[in-house]
């Protein structure tokens, strides 16, 4: 019956009220909508690989200056420009990050050492080449030598770190063992002096990273003195 009836003024008023209520509800909803919060994350226009590399570079610098205990993941994340949560996406703990920095640094150092000795066929020639490239690397990026020096201190305080780094210690010793074997084969080193020479090499390299890495000229003179001592030209015995 009502379908064919014409709507009166009351119906039009009801419609206007419904529209008004609907508009008011929409405005209220819009006011209640939470603003979008922009969070820090991976820097724009950078890939995941680039961010990871940046983290490793910054972490090495901070670990080398402040040490493992004082440096925090939050400090590193802030310096990189990401959140601590984003940092944990790449490295699950501070120790994991530290070990990753060490792995990259060790690979970088011994890759350069290996390239440096290729064209030398004597023990003395190879070791002098290692000294020269170590000096060049220190000039290019002082954080490398500083970090290597810091690792010795940090690993001495943290047994879990020392255990994780044991593989790399063997790698380092193996590299110089090959050089010493060459010296023994060529008659430059007496076989009974193997362990003495090994200790000498490691002590020299530790001294270059711990004692004189910050002063390039002093390190250069120290390397010159080491070379002269190796060749018997530094001190006269008679």
Coordinates of C-alpha atoms in Angstrom, one line a residue:
X1 CA 0.0 0.0 0.0
X2 CA 2.7 2.5 1.0
X3 CA 4.9 2.0 -2.1
X4 CA 2.8 4.2 -4.3
X5 CA 2.3 6.9 -1.8
X6 CA 4.0 10.4 -2.2
X7 CA 6.6 11.3 0.5
X8 CA 5.7 14.3 2.7
X9 CA 7.9 17.1 4.2
X10 CA 8.6 14.9 7.3
X11 CA 10.3 12.3 5.2
X12 CA 12.6 14.9 3.6
X13 CA 13.5 16.2 7.0
X14 CA 14.4 12.7 8.2
X15 CA 16.7 12.2 5.2
X16 CA 18.5 15.5 5.9
X17 CA 19.0 14.5 9.5
X18 CA 20.5 11.1 8.5
X19 CA 22.8 12.8 6.0
X20 CA 23.9 15.3 8.7
X21 CA 24.5 12.6 11.2
X22 CA 26.5 10.6 8.7
X23 CA 28.7 13.5 7.8
X24 CA 29.3 14.2 11.5
X25 CA 30.2 10.6 12.1
X26 CA 32.7 10.7 9.2
X27 CA 34.3 13.8 10.6
X28 CA 34.6 12.3 14.0
X29 CA 36.2 9.1 12.5
X30 CA 38.6 11.3 10.6
X31 CA 39.6 13.1 13.8
X32 CA 40.1 9.8 15.6
X33 CA 42.3 8.3 12.9
X34 CA 45.8 7.8 14.2
X35 CA 48.6 9.7 12.4
X36 CA 51.1 7.7 10.5
X37 CA 54.4 7.6 12.4
X38 CA 57.5 7.6 10.3
X39 CA 60.1 5.3 11.8
X40 CA 63.8 5.0 11.2
X41 CA 64.9 2.0 9.2
X42 CA 67.2 1.3 6.4
X43 CA 68.2 4.7 4.9
X44 CA 66.3 5.5 1.7
X45 CA 67.9 4.7 -1.6
X46 CA 70.2 2.1 0.0
X47 CA 70.2 -1.6 -0.5
X48 CA 70.3 -4.2 2.3
X49 CA 73.9 -5.0 1.3
X50 CA 75.0 -1.4 1.5
X51 CA 73.4 -1.0 4.9
X52 CA 75.2 -4.1 6.2
X53 CA 78.5 -2.8 4.9
X54 CA 77.9 0.6 6.5
X55 CA 77.1 -1.1 9.8
X56 CA 80.4 -3.1 9.7
X57 CA 82.5 0.0 8.9
X58 CA 80.9 2.1 11.6
X59 CA 81.1 -0.8 14.1
X60 CA 84.8 -1.3 13.4
X61 CA 85.5 2.3 14.0
X62 CA 83.5 2.4 17.3
X63 CA 84.9 -0.9 18.6
X64 CA 88.4 0.1 17.8
X65 CA 88.1 3.4 19.7
X66 CA 85.8 2.5 22.6
X67 CA 86.3 -1.3 22.9
X68 CA 83.7 -4.0 23.1
X69 CA 82.3 -3.4 26.5
X70 CA 81.6 0.3 26.2
X71 CA 80.2 0.3 22.7
X72 CA 76.5 -0.5 22.4
X73 CA 74.4 -1.6 19.5
X74 CA 72.3 1.5 20.1
X75 CA 75.4 3.7 19.6
X76 CA 76.2 1.9 16.4
X77 CA 72.7 2.1 15.1
X78 CA 72.5 5.8 15.8
X79 CA 75.7 6.4 14.0
X80 CA 74.5 4.4 11.0
X81 CA 71.1 6.2 11.0
X82 CA 68.9 3.1 11.7
X83 CA 67.0 1.8 14.7
X84 CA 68.4 -0.8 17.1
X85 CA 65.7 -3.1 15.8
X86 CA 66.9 -2.7 12.3
X87 CA 70.5 -3.4 13.4
X88 CA 69.3 -6.7 15.1
X89 CA 67.8 -7.7 11.7
X90 CA 71.3 -7.9 10.4
X91 CA 73.2 -9.0 13.5
X92 CA 71.4 -10.8 16.3
X93 CA 73.7 -9.7 19.1
X94 CA 76.6 -7.4 19.8
X95 CA 79.0 -10.4 19.9
X96 CA 77.7 -11.5 16.5
X97 CA 78.4 -8.0 15.1
X98 CA 81.8 -7.9 16.7
X99 CA 82.7 -11.3 15.2
X100 CA 81.4 -10.3 11.8
X101 CA 83.6 -7.1 11.9
X102 CA 86.6 -9.3 12.8
X103 CA 85.9 -11.7 10.0
X104 CA 85.7 -9.0 7.4
X105 CA 88.8 -7.2 8.8
X106 CA 90.8 -10.4 8.9
X107 CA 89.9 -11.3 5.3
X108 CA 90.8 -7.8 4.2
X109 CA 94.2 -7.9 5.9
X110 CA 95.3 -11.3 4.7
X111 CA 94.0 -10.8 1.2
X112 CA 96.3 -7.8 1.0
X113 CA 99.2 -9.7 2.7
X114 CA 98.8 -12.6 0.2
X115 CA 98.9 -10.2 -2.8
X116 CA 101.9 -8.4 -1.4
X117 CA 104.1 -11.5 -1.1
X118 CA 103.3 -13.1 -4.5
X119 CA 106.3 -11.6 -6.4
X120 CA 108.8 -12.3 -3.6
X121 CA 110.7 -15.6 -3.4
X122 CA 112.6 -15.2 -0.1
X123 CA 111.4 -15.1 3.5
X124 CA 112.9 -11.7 4.1
X125 CA 111.4 -10.3 0.8
X126 CA 108.0 -11.6 1.8
X127 CA 108.1 -10.3 5.3
X128 CA 109.3 -6.9 4.2
X129 CA 106.4 -6.8 1.7
X130 CA 104.0 -7.6 4.6
X131 CA 105.4 -4.7 6.6
X132 CA 105.0 -2.3 3.7
X133 CA 101.4 -3.2 2.9
X134 CA 100.5 -3.1 6.6
X135 CA 101.8 0.5 6.7
X136 CA 99.9 1.4 3.5
X137 CA 96.7 -0.1 4.9
X138 CA 97.2 1.9 8.2
X139 CA 97.5 5.1 6.2
X140 CA 94.3 4.4 4.2
X141 CA 92.2 3.3 7.2
X142 CA 93.6 3.5 10.7
X143 CA 90.6 1.7 12.2
X144 CA 91.9 -1.6 10.8
X145 CA 95.1 -1.6 13.0
X146 CA 93.2 -0.1 15.9
X147 CA 90.6 -2.8 15.8
X148 CA 93.1 -5.6 15.5
X149 CA 94.8 -4.2 18.6
X150 CA 91.4 -3.9 20.4
X151 CA 90.6 -7.6 19.6
X152 CA 93.5 -8.8 21.6
X153 CA 92.3 -6.8 24.7
X154 CA 88.6 -7.7 24.2
X155 CA 89.2 -11.4 23.6
X156 CA 91.3 -11.6 26.8
X157 CA 88.3 -10.3 28.8
X158 CA 85.6 -12.5 27.1
X159 CA 86.3 -16.2 26.9
X160 CA 83.3 -16.8 24.6
X161 CA 84.8 -14.3 22.1
X162 CA 88.2 -15.9 22.4
X163 CA 86.8 -19.3 21.6
X164 CA 85.0 -18.0 18.6
X165 CA 88.1 -16.3 17.3
X166 CA 90.4 -19.3 17.7
X167 CA 89.9 -20.3 14.0
X168 CA 91.2 -17.0 12.9
X169 CA 94.2 -17.3 15.2
X170 CA 95.1 -20.6 13.4
X171 CA 94.6 -18.9 10.1
X172 CA 97.1 -16.1 11.0
X173 CA 99.6 -18.5 12.3
X174 CA 99.3 -20.7 9.2
X175 CA 100.0 -17.8 6.9
X176 CA 103.3 -17.0 8.6
X177 CA 104.2 -20.7 9.0
X178 CA 104.3 -20.9 5.2
X179 CA 106.7 -17.9 5.1
X180 CA 108.9 -19.5 7.7
X181 CA 108.9 -22.8 5.9
X182 CA 110.2 -20.9 2.8
X183 CA 112.9 -19.3 4.9
X184 CA 114.0 -22.7 6.2
X185 CA 114.0 -24.2 2.8
X186 CA 116.1 -21.4 1.4
X187 CA 118.5 -21.5 4.3
X188 CA 117.5 -18.1 5.6
X189 CA 116.2 -19.6 8.9
X190 CA 117.7 -22.4 10.9
X191 CA 115.1 -25.1 11.5
X192 CA 115.6 -25.1 15.3
X193 CA 114.7 -21.4 15.3
X194 CA 111.3 -21.9 13.8
X195 CA 109.3 -21.1 17.0
X196 CA 111.6 -18.1 17.8
X197 CA 111.1 -16.6 14.4
X198 CA 107.3 -17.2 14.6
X199 CA 107.2 -15.4 18.0
X200 CA 109.3 -12.6 16.6
X201 CA 107.0 -12.0 13.6
X202 CA 103.9 -11.9 15.7
X203 CA 105.5 -9.6 18.3
X204 CA 106.6 -7.2 15.5
X205 CA 103.1 -7.1 14.0
X206 CA 101.5 -6.5 17.4
X207 CA 103.9 -3.7 18.1
X208 CA 103.0 -2.1 14.8
X209 CA 99.3 -2.2 15.6
X210 CA 99.5 -1.4 19.3
X211 CA 102.4 1.0 19.7
X212 CA 102.9 3.0 16.6
X213 CA 99.8 2.7 14.4
X214 CA 98.5 6.2 15.3
X215 CA 101.7 7.9 14.2
X216 CA 102.4 7.2 10.5
X217 CA 105.9 8.6 10.5
X218 CA 106.9 6.8 13.7
X219 CA 105.5 3.5 12.2
X220 CA 107.5 4.1 9.0
X221 CA 110.7 4.5 11.0
X222 CA 109.9 1.5 13.0
X223 CA 109.4 -0.6 9.9
X224 CA 112.7 0.7 8.5
X225 CA 114.4 -0.4 11.8
X226 CA 112.8 -3.8 11.6
X227 CA 114.0 -4.3 8.0
X228 CA 117.6 -3.2 9.0
X229 CA 117.5 -5.6 12.0
X230 CA 116.3 -8.5 9.8
X231 CA 119.3 -7.9 7.4
X232 CA 121.8 -7.4 10.2
X233 CA 122.3 -3.7 9.5
X234 CA 120.8 -2.1 12.5
X235 CA 123.4 -2.8 15.2
X236 CA 127.1 -3.4 14.9
X237 CA 128.3 -6.3 17.0
X238 CA 132.0 -5.3 16.9

